Coordinates of C-alpha atoms and ligand atoms in Angstrom, one line a residue:
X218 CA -123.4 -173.0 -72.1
X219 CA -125.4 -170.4 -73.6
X220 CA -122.3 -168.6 -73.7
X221 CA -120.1 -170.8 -75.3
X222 CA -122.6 -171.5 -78.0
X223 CA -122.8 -168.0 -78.8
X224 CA -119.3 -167.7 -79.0
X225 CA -119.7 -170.8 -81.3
X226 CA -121.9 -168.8 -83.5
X227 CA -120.0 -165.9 -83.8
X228 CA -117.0 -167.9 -84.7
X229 CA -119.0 -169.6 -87.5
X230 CA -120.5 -166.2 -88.7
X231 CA -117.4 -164.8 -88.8
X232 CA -115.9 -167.9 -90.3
X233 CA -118.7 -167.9 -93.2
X234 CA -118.2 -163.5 -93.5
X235 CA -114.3 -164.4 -93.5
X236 CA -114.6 -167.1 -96.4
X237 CA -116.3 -164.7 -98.0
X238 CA -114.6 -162.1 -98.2
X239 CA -112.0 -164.1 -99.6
X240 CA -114.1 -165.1 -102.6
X241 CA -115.4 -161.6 -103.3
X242 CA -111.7 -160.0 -103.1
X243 CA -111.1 -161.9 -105.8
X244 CA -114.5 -161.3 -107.6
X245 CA -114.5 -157.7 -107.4
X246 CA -110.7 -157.0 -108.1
X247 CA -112.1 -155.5 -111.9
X248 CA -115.1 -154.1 -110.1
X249 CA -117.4 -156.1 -110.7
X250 CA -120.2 -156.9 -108.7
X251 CA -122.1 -160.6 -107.4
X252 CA -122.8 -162.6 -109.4
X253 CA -124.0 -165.9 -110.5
X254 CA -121.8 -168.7 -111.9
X255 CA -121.4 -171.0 -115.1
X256 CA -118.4 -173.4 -116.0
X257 CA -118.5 -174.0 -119.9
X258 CA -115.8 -175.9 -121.6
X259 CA -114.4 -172.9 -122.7
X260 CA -115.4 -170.4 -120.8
X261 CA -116.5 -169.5 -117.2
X262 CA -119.3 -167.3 -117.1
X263 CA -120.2 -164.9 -114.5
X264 CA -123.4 -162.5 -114.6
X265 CA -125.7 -160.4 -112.4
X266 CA -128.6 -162.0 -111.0
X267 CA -131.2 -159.6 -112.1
X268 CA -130.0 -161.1 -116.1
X269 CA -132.4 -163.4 -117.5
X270 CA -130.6 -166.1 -118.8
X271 CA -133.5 -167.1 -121.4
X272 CA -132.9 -163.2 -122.9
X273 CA -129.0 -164.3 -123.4
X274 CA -130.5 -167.6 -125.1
X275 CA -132.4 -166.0 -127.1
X276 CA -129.9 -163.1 -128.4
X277 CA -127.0 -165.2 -128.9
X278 CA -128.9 -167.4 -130.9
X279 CA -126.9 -170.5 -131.9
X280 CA -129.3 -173.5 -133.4
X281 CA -128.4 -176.7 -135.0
X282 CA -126.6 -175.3 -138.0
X283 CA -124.2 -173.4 -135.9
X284 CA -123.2 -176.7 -134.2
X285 CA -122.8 -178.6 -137.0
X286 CA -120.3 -175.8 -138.3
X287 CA -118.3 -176.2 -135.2
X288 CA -118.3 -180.1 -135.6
X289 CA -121.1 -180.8 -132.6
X290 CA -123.1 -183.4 -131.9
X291 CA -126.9 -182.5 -132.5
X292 CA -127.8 -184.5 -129.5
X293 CA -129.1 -181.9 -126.9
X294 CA -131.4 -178.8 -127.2
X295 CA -130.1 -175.6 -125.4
X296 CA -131.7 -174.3 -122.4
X297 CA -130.8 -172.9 -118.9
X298 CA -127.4 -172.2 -117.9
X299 CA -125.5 -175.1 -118.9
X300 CA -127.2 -174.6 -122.2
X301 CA -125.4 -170.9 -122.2
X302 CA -122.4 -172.8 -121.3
X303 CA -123.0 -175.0 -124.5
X304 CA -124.2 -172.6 -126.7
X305 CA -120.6 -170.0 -126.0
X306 CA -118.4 -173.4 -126.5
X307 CA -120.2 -173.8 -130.0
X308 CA -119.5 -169.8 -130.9
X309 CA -115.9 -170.3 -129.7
X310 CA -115.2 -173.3 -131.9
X311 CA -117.3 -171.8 -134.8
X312 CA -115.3 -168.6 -134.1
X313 CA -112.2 -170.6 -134.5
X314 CA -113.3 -172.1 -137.4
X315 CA -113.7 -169.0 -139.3
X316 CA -110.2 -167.5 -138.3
X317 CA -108.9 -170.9 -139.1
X318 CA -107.2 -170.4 -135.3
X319 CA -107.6 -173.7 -133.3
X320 CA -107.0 -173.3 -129.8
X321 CA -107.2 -177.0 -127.5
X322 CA -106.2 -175.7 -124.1
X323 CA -108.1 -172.5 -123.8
X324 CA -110.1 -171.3 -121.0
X325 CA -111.2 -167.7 -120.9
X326 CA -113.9 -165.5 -118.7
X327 CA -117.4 -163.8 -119.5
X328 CA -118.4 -161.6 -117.6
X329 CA -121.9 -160.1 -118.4
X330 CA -123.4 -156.9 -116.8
X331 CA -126.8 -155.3 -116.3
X332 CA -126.1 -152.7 -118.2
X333 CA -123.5 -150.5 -120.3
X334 CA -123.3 -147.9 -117.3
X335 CA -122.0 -151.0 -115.3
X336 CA -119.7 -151.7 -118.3
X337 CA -118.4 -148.4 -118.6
X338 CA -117.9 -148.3 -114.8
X339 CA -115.9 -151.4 -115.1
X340 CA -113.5 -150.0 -117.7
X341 CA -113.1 -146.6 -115.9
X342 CA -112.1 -149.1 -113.1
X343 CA -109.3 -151.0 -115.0
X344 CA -108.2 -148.7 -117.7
X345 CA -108.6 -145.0 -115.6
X346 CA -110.4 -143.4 -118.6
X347 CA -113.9 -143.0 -119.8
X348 CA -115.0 -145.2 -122.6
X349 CA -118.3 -145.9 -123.8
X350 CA -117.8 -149.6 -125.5
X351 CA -120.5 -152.3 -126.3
X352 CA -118.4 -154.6 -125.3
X353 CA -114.2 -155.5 -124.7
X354 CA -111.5 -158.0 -124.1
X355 CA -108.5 -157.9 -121.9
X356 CA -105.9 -159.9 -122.5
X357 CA -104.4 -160.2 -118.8
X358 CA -107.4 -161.1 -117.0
X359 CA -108.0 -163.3 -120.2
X360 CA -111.8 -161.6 -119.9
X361 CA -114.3 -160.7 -121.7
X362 CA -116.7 -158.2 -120.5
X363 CA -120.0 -156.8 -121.9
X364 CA -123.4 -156.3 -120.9
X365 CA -127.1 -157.9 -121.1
X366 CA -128.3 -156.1 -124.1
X367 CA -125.0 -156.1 -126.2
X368 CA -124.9 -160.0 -125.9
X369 CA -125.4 -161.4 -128.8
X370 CA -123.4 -163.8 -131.4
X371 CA -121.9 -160.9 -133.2
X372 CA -120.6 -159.0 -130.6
X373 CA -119.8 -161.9 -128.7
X374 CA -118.1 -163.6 -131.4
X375 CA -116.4 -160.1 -131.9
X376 CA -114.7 -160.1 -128.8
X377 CA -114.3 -164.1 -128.9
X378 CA -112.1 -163.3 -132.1
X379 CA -109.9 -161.0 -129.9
X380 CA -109.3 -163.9 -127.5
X381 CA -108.2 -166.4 -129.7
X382 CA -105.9 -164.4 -131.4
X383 CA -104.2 -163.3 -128.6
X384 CA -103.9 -166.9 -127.0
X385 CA -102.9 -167.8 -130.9
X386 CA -99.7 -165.7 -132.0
X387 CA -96.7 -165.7 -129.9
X388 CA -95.6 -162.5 -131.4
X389 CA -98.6 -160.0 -131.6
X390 CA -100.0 -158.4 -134.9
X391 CA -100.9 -155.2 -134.6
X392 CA -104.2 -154.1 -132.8
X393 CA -105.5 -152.5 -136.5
X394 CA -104.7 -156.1 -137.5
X395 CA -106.7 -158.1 -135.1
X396 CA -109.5 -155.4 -135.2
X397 CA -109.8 -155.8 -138.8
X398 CA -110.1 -159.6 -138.1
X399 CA -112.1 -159.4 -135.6
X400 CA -115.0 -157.5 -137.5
X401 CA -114.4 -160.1 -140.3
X402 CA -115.5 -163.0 -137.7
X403 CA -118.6 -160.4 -136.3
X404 CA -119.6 -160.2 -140.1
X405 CA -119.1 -163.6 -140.9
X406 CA -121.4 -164.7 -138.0
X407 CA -124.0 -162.0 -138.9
X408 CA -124.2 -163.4 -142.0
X409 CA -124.6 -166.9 -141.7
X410 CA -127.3 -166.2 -138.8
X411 CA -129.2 -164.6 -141.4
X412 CA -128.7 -167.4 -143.9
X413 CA -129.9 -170.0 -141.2
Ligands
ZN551 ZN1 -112.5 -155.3 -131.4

């Protein structure tokens, strides 16, 4: 009996290790590492557990005037995770308001590290070279990746920018195109922040 129930709980260990290890294959196929979880309208969100999510609040920064540019109901304050959720569906519309790029069907990744040596690591890990970046966007995991302290709504927008316009055009422009854009949309935000 004893037996058998051991057997039973080996069979369930290795059951829970085995579904596991399915999930994590695919979470760590870019190299990053656990994480928690958030589904936004937009976006789903993964970042380490050692984040604070209130520092994110706090540096990305969207109020009441930000949703009212991107057409939102006033209704609900932001806070905790679904409020991160909330507050990167306002950037993305307010994002696509300024590029005048209005995506319906779009669903991307964040992913948010501890730290730029964990960023860097990651793009080593996908690209094979040595970068040091604040922050990036790759268009075939349709992902963007940066870390704690670079999130805020101008970087954030930044790469945002990227993703739209890749999801947008059929046919490319070129990447001096989009980064010019791009910055346009990261000034654009920076500026109307400091307005509010
Ligand atoms: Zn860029």
């Amino acid at each position: 009996m004893l037996f058998i129930r051991k057997i039973y709980k080996i069979t369930v260990i290795f059951g829970i290790v085995f579904f596991l290890g399915i999930n994590t294959s695919f979470a760590i196929d870019d190299g990053f590492g656990a994480a928690k979880k958030i589904e936004g309208r937009y976006f789903t969100i993964y970042y380490e557990p050692q984040i604070e999510i209130t520092q994110l609040l706090q540096q990305l920064n969207i109020g009441p005037a930000d949703k009212l540019l991107a057409g939102k109901p006033l209704d609900e304050s932001f806070s905790s995770e679904a409020g991160l959720a909330e507050m990167l569906d306002v950037l993305f519309l307010e994002v696509g308001e300024v590029l005048d790029m209005h995506l319906y069907s779009f669903h991307g990744t964040i992913k948010i590290c501890k730290d730029t040596f964990e960023l860097n690591d990651i793009y080593n890990y996908l690209f094979k070279k040595d970068a040091t970046t604040r922050s990036f966007y790759v268009y075939d995991l349709n992902t963007i990746y940066t870390c704690a302290n670079n999130f805020t709504r101008g970087i954030i927008g930044h790469e945002i920018a990227h993703a739209i316009m890749s999801n947008y055009f059929v046919v490319q422009p070129s990447v001096r195109v989009q980064e010019v854009l791009a910055m346009y949309v990261e000034y654009q935000l920076k500026k109307f922040e400091e307005g509010n």
